[in-house]
Tab-separated table of C-alpha atoms and ligand atoms in Angstrom:
chain	number	residue	atom	x	y	z
A	1	MET	CA	-20.569	18.868	-13.929
A	2	SER	CA	-19.483	15.382	-13.165
A	3	ALA	CA	-20.433	14.011	-9.681
A	4	ILE	CA	-17.973	14.045	-6.812
A	5	ASN	CA	-16.733	10.718	-5.671
A	6	LEU	CA	-17.019	10.809	-1.941
A	7	LEU	CA	-14.215	8.185	-1.532
A	8	ASP	CA	-11.868	11.022	-2.799
A	9	LEU	CA	-12.588	13.030	0.261
A	10	ASP	CA	-10.691	12.902	3.525
A	11	GLY	CA	-12.112	14.485	6.742
A	12	PRO	CA	-11.205	18.246	6.037
A	13	ALA	CA	-12.428	17.838	2.290
A	14	LEU	CA	-15.811	16.294	3.589
A	15	GLU	CA	-16.226	19.290	5.908
A	16	GLU	CA	-15.502	21.665	3.028
A	17	LEU	CA	-18.182	19.839	0.952
A	18	VAL	CA	-20.962	19.977	3.750
A	19	ALA	CA	-20.049	23.652	4.397
A	20	SER	CA	-20.541	24.395	0.676
A	21	LEU	CA	-23.972	22.855	0.979
A	22	GLY	CA	-24.815	25.028	3.903
A	23	GLU	CA	-24.780	22.134	6.396
A	24	ARG	CA	-23.341	21.867	9.914
A	25	PRO	CA	-19.692	20.401	10.162
A	26	TYR	CA	-20.704	17.336	12.229
A	27	ARG	CA	-22.537	16.102	9.159
A	28	ALA	CA	-19.106	15.431	7.632
A	29	ARG	CA	-18.390	13.031	10.435
A	30	GLN	CA	-21.625	11.278	9.785
A	31	LEU	CA	-20.918	10.933	6.113
A	32	LYS	CA	-17.442	9.614	6.834
A	33	ARG	CA	-18.774	6.968	9.184
A	34	TRP	CA	-21.455	5.849	6.816
A	35	ILE	CA	-19.082	5.448	3.914
A	36	HIS	CA	-16.007	3.985	5.573
A	37	ARG	CA	-17.294	2.289	8.779
A	38	HIS	CA	-20.571	1.069	7.377
A	39	GLY	CA	-19.571	0.682	3.768
A	40	ALA	CA	-22.636	2.539	2.490
A	41	GLY	CA	-22.667	2.439	-1.224
A	42	ASP	CA	-25.005	5.321	-1.782
A	43	VAL	CA	-26.386	8.254	-0.081
A	44	ASP	CA	-29.921	6.870	0.148
A	45	SER	CA	-28.908	4.180	2.608
A	46	MET	CA	-27.585	6.690	5.187
A	47	THR	CA	-30.885	6.602	7.061
A	48	ASP	CA	-29.974	9.058	9.920
A	49	LEU	CA	-28.536	11.606	7.643
A	50	ALA	CA	-30.833	14.751	7.318
A	51	ARG	CA	-33.112	14.267	4.451
A	52	SER	CA	-32.127	17.703	3.307
A	53	LEU	CA	-28.563	16.773	3.049
A	54	ARG	CA	-29.389	13.521	1.352
A	55	GLN	CA	-31.393	15.451	-1.177
A	56	LYS	CA	-28.605	17.921	-1.823
A	57	LEU	CA	-26.091	15.061	-2.394
A	58	GLN	CA	-28.482	13.237	-4.777
A	59	GLY	CA	-26.987	13.408	-8.283
A	60	ARG	CA	-24.027	15.397	-7.068
A	61	ALA	CA	-22.041	12.781	-5.301
A	62	VAL	CA	-21.470	9.134	-5.675
A	63	ILE	CA	-19.490	6.464	-3.825
A	64	SER	CA	-17.510	4.785	-6.385
A	65	ALA	CA	-14.714	2.162	-5.744
A	66	PRO	CA	-12.848	0.364	-8.523
A	67	ALA	CA	-14.876	-2.305	-10.158
A	68	ILE	CA	-14.029	-5.965	-9.412
A	69	ILE	CA	-12.884	-7.782	-12.595
A	70	SER	CA	-11.992	-10.960	-10.764
A	71	GLU	CA	-11.366	-12.321	-7.325
A	72	SER	CA	-9.307	-15.341	-6.623
A	73	VAL	CA	-8.421	-17.207	-3.455
A	74	ALA	CA	-5.365	-19.229	-2.879
A	75	PRO	CA	-5.197	-22.516	-0.840
A	76	ASP	CA	-3.530	-20.535	1.959
A	77	ALA	CA	-6.645	-18.160	2.063
A	78	THR	CA	-4.706	-15.361	0.432
A	79	ARG	CA	-7.306	-13.440	-1.717
A	80	LYS	CA	-6.561	-11.236	-4.590
A	81	TRP	CA	-8.828	-8.771	-6.324
A	82	LEU	CA	-8.123	-7.648	-9.937
A	83	LEU	CA	-9.579	-4.143	-10.080
A	84	SER	CA	-10.562	-2.120	-13.035
A	85	VAL	CA	-9.409	1.613	-12.813
A	86	GLY	CA	-10.546	2.684	-16.262
A	87	ALA	CA	-10.873	1.117	-19.621
A	88	LYS	CA	-7.172	0.329	-20.018
A	89	ASP	CA	-5.932	-0.062	-16.548
A	90	ALA	CA	-6.133	-2.700	-13.892
A	91	VAL	CA	-4.522	-2.970	-10.354
A	92	GLU	CA	-4.538	-5.463	-7.604
A	93	ALA	CA	-5.249	-5.655	-4.017
A	94	VAL	CA	-4.295	-8.633	-1.907
A	95	TYR	CA	-5.691	-9.795	1.453
A	96	ILE	CA	-3.359	-11.934	3.603
A	97	PRO	CA	-5.059	-13.476	6.631
A	98	GLU	CA	-2.718	-14.688	9.419
A	99	LEU	CA	-3.319	-15.915	12.964
A	100	ASP	CA	-2.709	-12.505	14.717
A	101	ARG	CA	-3.426	-9.981	11.879
A	102	ALA	CA	-5.136	-9.511	8.636
A	103	THR	CA	-3.166	-7.452	6.086
A	104	LEU	CA	-4.305	-5.738	2.892
A	105	CYS	CA	-1.718	-5.037	0.241
A	106	ILE	CA	-2.984	-2.097	-1.878
A	107	SER	CA	-1.737	-0.421	-5.144
A	108	THR	CA	-1.175	3.234	-5.647
A	109	GLN	CA	-0.346	3.501	-9.370
A	110	ALA	CA	-1.344	1.653	-12.480
A	111	GLY	CA	2.154	0.372	-13.479
A	112	CYS	CA	5.169	2.098	-12.044
A	113	ALA	CA	7.918	4.361	-13.717
A	114	VAL	CA	10.752	3.262	-11.425
A	115	ASN	CA	11.241	0.084	-13.464
A	116	CYS	CA	13.288	-2.089	-11.055
A	117	VAL	CA	14.964	-5.029	-12.676
A	118	PHE	CA	13.105	-7.649	-10.688
A	119	CYS	CA	9.568	-6.293	-10.619
A	120	SER	CA	6.824	-7.300	-12.947
A	121	THR	CA	4.918	-4.023	-12.364
A	122	GLY	CA	8.053	-1.996	-13.336
A	123	LYS	CA	8.307	-4.125	-16.471
A	124	GLN	CA	4.822	-2.997	-17.505
A	125	GLY	CA	5.668	0.657	-17.561
A	126	PHE	CA	3.765	3.535	-16.000
A	127	SER	CA	0.230	4.251	-16.950
A	128	ARG	CA	-1.245	6.631	-14.408
A	129	ASN	CA	-1.551	7.603	-10.736
A	130	LEU	CA	-4.573	6.206	-8.910
A	131	THR	CA	-6.955	8.778	-7.285
A	132	THR	CA	-7.444	8.868	-3.513
A	133	GLY	CA	-10.750	7.200	-4.093
A	134	GLU	CA	-9.211	4.407	-5.995
A	135	ILE	CA	-6.568	3.867	-3.284
A	136	VAL	CA	-8.840	3.998	-0.277
A	137	GLY	CA	-11.488	2.232	-2.379
A	138	GLN	CA	-9.358	-0.899	-2.244
A	139	LEU	CA	-9.684	-0.928	1.468
A	140	TRP	CA	-13.349	-0.055	1.400
A	141	LEU	CA	-14.027	-2.871	-1.088
A	142	ALA	CA	-12.060	-5.457	0.756
A	143	GLU	CA	-13.139	-4.595	4.322
A	144	HIS	CA	-16.781	-4.455	3.453
A	145	SER	CA	-17.047	-7.407	1.022
A	146	LEU	CA	-15.190	-9.590	3.638
A	147	ARG	CA	-17.603	-8.399	6.287
A	148	ARG	CA	-20.600	-9.138	4.263
A	149	ARG	CA	-19.271	-12.646	3.778
A	150	GLY	CA	-19.301	-12.820	7.542
A	151	GLN	CA	-15.585	-13.430	7.907
A	152	GLN	CA	-15.735	-11.942	11.285
A	153	GLN	CA	-18.204	-10.371	13.753
A	154	TRP	CA	-18.354	-6.636	13.713
A	155	THR	CA	-19.596	-5.108	16.987
A	156	GLU	CA	-20.459	-1.479	17.238
A	157	GLY	CA	-19.759	0.421	20.414
A	158	PRO	CA	-22.393	2.286	22.339
A	159	SER	CA	-21.232	5.588	21.069
A	160	ASP	CA	-21.632	4.867	17.442
A	161	GLY	CA	-24.157	7.147	15.809
A	162	ALA	CA	-24.206	9.636	18.743
A	163	GLN	CA	-22.271	12.770	18.534
A	164	THR	CA	-20.456	12.258	21.933
A	165	GLY	CA	-17.003	12.412	20.563
A	166	ALA	CA	-16.107	9.214	22.330
A	167	PRO	CA	-14.522	6.636	19.979
A	168	ALA	CA	-16.857	3.903	19.155
A	169	ARG	CA	-15.770	0.293	19.819
A	170	PHE	CA	-15.783	-1.642	16.650
A	171	GLU	CA	-13.804	-4.502	15.113
A	172	ARG	CA	-12.458	-4.515	11.739
A	173	ILE	CA	-11.508	-7.499	9.526
A	174	ILE	CA	-8.477	-5.839	8.099
A	175	SER	CA	-5.933	-4.927	10.854
A	176	ASN	CA	-2.997	-3.858	8.736
A	177	VAL	CA	-2.523	-2.079	5.477
A	178	VAL	CA	0.648	-1.973	3.461
A	179	LEU	CA	1.316	0.128	0.462
A	180	MET	CA	3.322	-2.580	-1.317
A	181	GLY	CA	1.159	-3.405	-4.220
A	182	MET	CA	1.578	-1.865	-7.771
A	183	GLY	CA	3.316	1.481	-8.080
A	184	GLU	CA	5.512	3.792	-6.050
A	185	PRO	CA	3.372	5.388	-3.444
A	186	LEU	CA	5.689	8.562	-3.061
A	187	GLN	CA	5.476	9.168	-6.711
A	188	ASN	CA	1.736	9.750	-6.176
A	189	TYR	CA	2.103	11.749	-3.010
A	190	ASP	CA	-0.951	14.121	-3.339
A	191	ALA	CA	-3.425	11.243	-3.769
A	192	VAL	CA	-1.767	8.898	-1.240
A	193	LEU	CA	-1.734	11.335	1.553
A	194	PRO	CA	-5.594	11.865	1.962
A	195	ALA	CA	-5.943	8.066	1.494
A	196	LEU	CA	-3.516	7.531	4.520
A	197	ARG	CA	-5.366	10.092	6.678
A	198	LEU	CA	-8.696	8.231	6.026
A	199	MET	CA	-7.134	4.929	6.916
A	200	LEU	CA	-6.033	6.380	10.234
A	201	ASP	CA	-9.133	8.294	10.901
A	202	ASP	CA	-11.075	6.933	13.914
A	203	ASP	CA	-14.408	7.716	12.035
A	204	ALA	CA	-13.164	5.753	9.047
A	205	TYR	CA	-10.819	2.708	9.518
A	206	GLY	CA	-9.055	3.759	12.707
A	207	LEU	CA	-5.802	1.984	11.915
A	208	SER	CA	-2.811	2.756	14.099
A	209	ARG	CA	0.123	4.373	12.497
A	210	ARG	CA	2.269	1.372	13.360
A	211	ARG	CA	-0.170	-0.929	11.404
A	212	LEU	CA	-0.089	1.250	8.260
A	213	THR	CA	3.187	0.859	6.243
A	214	LEU	CA	4.297	2.699	3.132
A	215	SER	CA	6.910	1.026	1.129
A	216	THR	CA	9.185	3.170	-1.092
A	217	ALA	CA	11.953	2.564	-3.562
A	218	GLY	CA	13.592	5.685	-1.987
A	219	MET	CA	12.009	9.041	-2.895
A	220	VAL	CA	14.135	11.091	-0.596
A	221	PRO	CA	12.278	14.462	-0.617
A	222	GLN	CA	8.847	12.732	-0.171
A	223	ILE	CA	10.200	10.707	2.686
A	224	ASP	CA	10.799	14.057	4.588
A	225	ARG	CA	7.443	15.395	3.540
A	226	LEU	CA	5.843	12.261	4.819
A	227	ALA	CA	7.560	12.687	8.118
A	228	GLN	CA	5.935	16.128	8.484
A	229	ASP	CA	2.558	15.284	6.996
A	230	CYS	CA	1.665	11.777	8.144
A	231	PRO	CA	4.285	9.692	9.650
A	232	VAL	CA	3.363	6.007	9.173
A	233	ALA	CA	5.597	2.930	9.444
A	234	LEU	CA	8.244	3.051	6.754
A	235	ALA	CA	9.628	0.376	4.597
A	236	VAL	CA	12.552	1.056	2.167
A	237	SER	CA	13.268	-1.139	-0.629
A	238	LEU	CA	17.104	-1.394	-0.380
A	239	HIS	CA	18.034	-4.449	-2.353
A	240	ALA	CA	21.762	-3.568	-2.619
A	241	PRO	CA	24.548	-2.506	-0.293
A	242	ASP	CA	26.350	-0.108	-2.600
A	243	ASP	CA	25.421	2.463	-5.297
A	244	ALA	CA	26.983	0.656	-8.149
A	245	LEU	CA	24.722	-2.442	-7.784
A	246	ARG	CA	21.692	-0.463	-6.586
A	247	ASP	CA	21.911	1.819	-9.701
A	248	THR	CA	21.384	-1.218	-11.837
A	249	LEU	CA	18.579	-2.818	-9.641
A	250	VAL	CA	16.627	0.195	-8.687
A	251	PRO	CA	17.118	2.952	-11.264
A	252	LEU	CA	15.836	5.593	-8.870
A	253	ASN	CA	19.161	5.213	-6.958
A	254	ARG	CA	20.797	7.261	-9.684
A	255	LYS	CA	18.758	10.271	-8.495
A	256	TYR	CA	18.774	9.553	-4.795
A	257	PRO	CA	21.929	7.557	-3.894
A	258	LEU	CA	22.450	5.545	-0.764
A	259	ARG	CA	24.069	8.326	1.221
A	260	GLU	CA	21.048	10.483	0.815
A	261	LEU	CA	18.548	7.703	1.266
A	262	MET	CA	20.211	6.559	4.559
A	263	ALA	CA	20.212	10.265	5.885
A	264	ALA	CA	16.549	10.466	4.951
A	265	CYS	CA	15.751	7.342	6.901
A	266	ARG	CA	17.566	8.748	9.978
A	267	ARG	CA	15.640	11.908	9.739
A	268	TYR	CA	12.337	9.882	9.386
A	269	LEU	CA	12.920	8.137	12.624
A	270	ARG	CA	12.502	11.407	14.561
A	271	SER	CA	8.794	11.365	13.743
A	272	ALA	CA	8.155	7.587	12.951
A	273	PRO	CA	5.573	5.763	14.806
A	274	ARG	CA	8.089	2.834	15.127
A	275	ASP	CA	11.597	3.167	16.329
A	276	PHE	CA	13.088	1.379	13.373
A	277	ILE	CA	12.900	1.373	9.584
A	278	THR	CA	12.211	-1.738	7.725
A	279	PHE	CA	14.567	-2.552	4.919
A	280	GLU	CA	13.248	-4.882	2.190
A	281	TYR	CA	15.854	-6.847	0.345
A	282	VAL	CA	14.778	-9.112	-2.465
A	283	MET	CA	17.061	-12.115	-2.759
A	284	LEU	CA	18.561	-12.564	-6.235
A	285	ASP	CA	20.638	-15.445	-6.980
A	286	GLY	CA	24.305	-14.499	-7.645
A	287	VAL	CA	23.466	-10.763	-7.776
A	288	ASN	CA	23.111	-9.348	-4.235
A	289	ASP	CA	23.151	-12.415	-2.112
A	290	SER	CA	26.837	-13.102	-1.146
A	291	ASP	CA	28.442	-13.015	2.209
A	292	GLN	CA	30.320	-9.988	1.117
A	293	HIS	CA	27.038	-8.164	0.308
A	294	ALA	CA	25.783	-8.995	3.844
A	295	ARG	CA	28.895	-7.624	5.480
A	296	GLN	CA	28.510	-4.392	3.297
A	297	LEU	CA	24.984	-4.139	4.353
A	298	VAL	CA	25.883	-4.356	8.095
A	299	ARG	CA	28.367	-1.540	7.532
A	300	LEU	CA	25.863	0.531	5.538
A	301	VAL	CA	23.180	0.640	8.266
A	302	ASP	CA	25.575	0.792	11.087
A	303	GLY	CA	23.961	3.056	13.850
A	304	LEU	CA	20.685	3.154	12.086
A	305	PRO	CA	17.789	1.312	13.986
A	306	CYS	CA	16.338	-1.009	11.502
A	307	LYS	CA	14.923	-4.504	10.653
A	308	PHE	CA	15.482	-6.490	7.519
A	309	ASN	CA	12.957	-8.303	5.606
A	310	LEU	CA	14.466	-10.628	3.101
A	311	ILE	CA	12.075	-11.390	0.147
A	312	PRO	CA	12.689	-14.537	-1.912
A	313	PHE	CA	12.511	-13.238	-5.579
A	314	ASN	CA	9.094	-14.139	-7.040
A	315	PRO	CA	9.484	-15.052	-10.568
A	316	PHE	CA	7.413	-13.782	-13.478
A	317	PRO	CA	7.551	-14.538	-17.282
A	318	GLY	CA	10.476	-12.797	-18.838
A	319	ALA	CA	12.353	-12.167	-15.663
A	320	THR	CA	16.104	-11.901	-16.056
A	321	VAL	CA	16.948	-12.803	-12.428
A	322	ARG	CA	16.537	-15.858	-10.235
A	323	ARG	CA	15.654	-16.495	-6.796
A	324	SER	CA	18.468	-17.306	-4.229
A	325	SER	CA	18.393	-20.806	-2.906
A	326	PRO	CA	16.802	-21.313	0.472
A	327	GLN	CA	20.205	-22.128	1.947
A	328	ARG	CA	21.714	-19.029	0.741
A	329	ILE	CA	18.887	-16.931	2.079
A	330	GLN	CA	19.268	-18.625	5.444
A	331	GLU	CA	22.949	-18.013	5.482
A	332	PHE	CA	22.407	-14.415	4.535
A	333	ALA	CA	19.886	-13.942	7.269
A	334	ALA	CA	22.211	-15.481	9.731
A	335	ARG	CA	24.932	-13.068	8.845
A	336	LEU	CA	22.765	-10.043	9.463
A	337	THR	CA	21.273	-11.672	12.559
A	338	ALA	CA	24.822	-12.264	14.011
A	339	ALA	CA	25.381	-8.666	13.542
A	340	GLY	CA	22.554	-7.770	15.837
A	341	ILE	CA	19.953	-6.901	12.975
A	342	VAL	CA	16.566	-8.430	13.385
A	343	THR	CA	16.079	-10.169	10.170
A	344	THR	CA	13.013	-11.990	8.883
A	345	THR	CA	12.438	-13.857	5.611
A	346	ARG	CA	9.121	-13.186	4.021
A	347	LYS	CA	6.857	-16.163	3.512
A	348	THR	CA	5.688	-16.303	0.059
A	349	ARG	CA	1.983	-16.074	0.262
A	350	GLY	CA	-0.564	-16.429	-2.504
A	351	ASP	CA	1.960	-17.310	-5.214
A	352	GLN	CA	-0.463	-19.848	-6.684
A	353	ILE	CA	-2.615	-16.895	-7.786
A	354	ASP	CA	0.347	-14.686	-8.697
A	355	ALA	CA	-0.417	-12.492	-5.628
A	356	ALA	CA	3.074	-12.526	-4.273
A	357	CYS	CA	5.270	-9.314	-4.162
A	358	GLY	CA	6.220	-8.220	-7.510
A	359	GLN	CA	3.944	-10.696	-9.312
A	360	LEU	CA	0.900	-8.347	-9.270
A	361	ALA	CA	-0.885	-8.215	-12.672
A	362	GLY	CA	2.041	-10.227	-13.878
A	363	ALA	CA	-0.392	-11.678	-16.301
A	364	VAL	CA	-1.091	-8.427	-18.138
A	365	ASP	CA	0.712	-7.586	-21.266
A	366	ASP	CA	3.934	-5.473	-21.351
A	367	ARG	CA	2.681	-1.881	-21.385
A	368	THR	CA	5.967	-0.270	-22.545
A	369	GLY	CA	5.438	-1.293	-26.192
A	370	SER	CA	8.361	-1.349	-28.572
A	371	ALA	CA	8.751	2.373	-28.382
A	372	GLY	CA	9.554	2.067	-24.692
A	373	ARG	CA	8.975	4.398	-21.810
A	374	ALA	CA	11.572	6.933	-22.739
A	375	SER	CA	9.480	8.177	-25.626
A	376	GLY	CA	6.554	8.627	-23.164
A	377	SER	CA	4.292	5.953	-24.897
A	378	ARG	CA	1.075	5.326	-23.068
A	379	ALA	CA	-0.393	2.087	-22.054
A	380	ARG	CA	-2.222	0.253	-24.677
A	381	ALA	CA	-5.267	-1.972	-23.976
A	382	VAL	CA	-4.397	-4.590	-21.322
A	383	PRO	CA	-5.914	-7.918	-21.944
A	384	LEU	CA	-6.587	-9.460	-18.493
A	385	ARG	CA	-6.221	-13.085	-17.428
A	386	VAL	CA	-8.341	-14.288	-14.515
A	387	ALA	CA	-6.103	-16.409	-12.230
A	388	PRO	CA	-7.353	-19.833	-11.482
B	401	SAH	N1	7.231	0.666	-5.100
B	401	SAH	C1	7.302	0.353	-3.734
B	401	SAH	C2	6.183	-0.515	-3.213
B	401	SAH	C3	5.739	-1.649	-4.111
B	401	SAH	S1	6.712	-2.897	-4.368
B	401	SAH	C4	8.660	-0.283	-3.461
B	401	SAH	O1	9.366	-0.598	-4.511
B	401	SAH	O2	8.981	-0.325	-2.215
B	401	SAH	C5	6.753	-3.824	-2.747
B	401	SAH	C6	7.909	-4.678	-2.485
B	401	SAH	O3	7.962	-5.833	-3.359
B	401	SAH	C7	9.194	-3.934	-2.738
B	401	SAH	O4	10.175	-4.090	-1.697
B	401	SAH	C8	9.646	-4.565	-3.938
B	401	SAH	O5	11.072	-4.428	-4.080
B	401	SAH	C9	9.258	-5.971	-3.769
B	401	SAH	N2	9.246	-6.670	-5.172
B	401	SAH	C10	9.068	-6.224	-6.328
B	401	SAH	N3	9.200	-7.182	-7.302
B	401	SAH	C11	9.417	-8.403	-6.536
B	401	SAH	C12	9.650	-9.763	-6.897
B	401	SAH	N4	9.576	-10.097	-8.219
B	401	SAH	N5	9.932	-10.614	-6.027
B	401	SAH	C13	10.033	-10.157	-4.697
B	401	SAH	N6	9.774	-8.948	-4.317
B	401	SAH	C14	9.612	-8.026	-5.279
B	402	SF4	FE1	7.978	0.293	-8.923
B	402	SF4	FE2	8.347	-0.859	-6.454
B	402	SF4	FE3	8.189	-2.353	-8.703
B	402	SF4	FE4	10.347	-0.836	-8.212
B	402	SF4	S1	9.723	-2.511	-6.933
B	402	SF4	S2	9.261	-1.052	-10.273
B	402	SF4	S3	9.445	0.892	-7.206
B	402	SF4	S4	6.551	-1.108	-7.806
């Protein structure tokens, strides 16, 4: 029997595990704290865990995060980890420190099946879903390796370790998590959900729902499920104001057209932790960036509380589209703003290390192969380049 990876287990699953070992439920909370708060890498180091439980876990359970293939730091302090998730697959996590927050951008799939025209991940094709442990393991790795480097002091509150139920006071390095790395998170719903729950759990990472953002290309049924199961901040990759154009840029639109997507956004707002939806809009020269497109967008989102985040297209080898000029982006933003829509333009961070949106693992080979995705061809070996 292969060992259980404790990173795969959220609170209820840890409780089940300790119950199956004949232990009291509070042991699950202890385990969770050791693993996620303290970054314990093995059961041996959990010094205040009953010896009996440690012995039972010995050989049966491991704490296994994706292995680091390489780590690169850009001049703007953006840090990218290239992580191995099995012999053929690699994904990336990106840490973006700012003055008032530190964001970790994590991946949910190796490759992506949605195949948006402007996305290097999509161009690689889909290889496989990440497990919960591989998803939350990116946060575990980043948080604890940055802490060990002494990036920031970590102070434990008085209640930590005691079973008082009072939340411990502690500081984290990573204040925000965005599911905006490789993959479409809502096409890996069953593994993403426990990972989100762990990120929110006070005994694990204790993020607030407002600081945890899931970005989707528009999986309508799963947007509704997320609203019920675990409403976190929602970002929707819009990229076009009408179905004809969106069909070509985001092929998923053919399945879930704009009318359905907009309706799902409205429904989501009833349980969302923020009172708006963020729309991401990649700025593509001559494709979706005209004044006419801006006017159409204003009409499309009429009456829907939202903000726009314009993303200057990040190029990658073989891309068939170009970035809009800074002036065009500014004018486009001004039109949305004039219509009363809060609009920001994303700063391109980490592009020197290919860590900007849509560039992730841009240096790996095309996985689709000549047979293409339609035939269901699987990924072949991916040679990896370590970014400078
Ligand atoms: N699959 C999800 C989340 C990952 S992509 C989604 O599509 O929302 C995260 C964001 O990066 C999305 O808004 C996506 O459209 C954008 N993006 C992808 N490729 C890009 C590129 N080359 N330049 C700029 N943004 C890109
Ligand atoms: Fe997949 Fe998102 Fe890239 Fe589209 S933009 S191919 S949904 S990762």
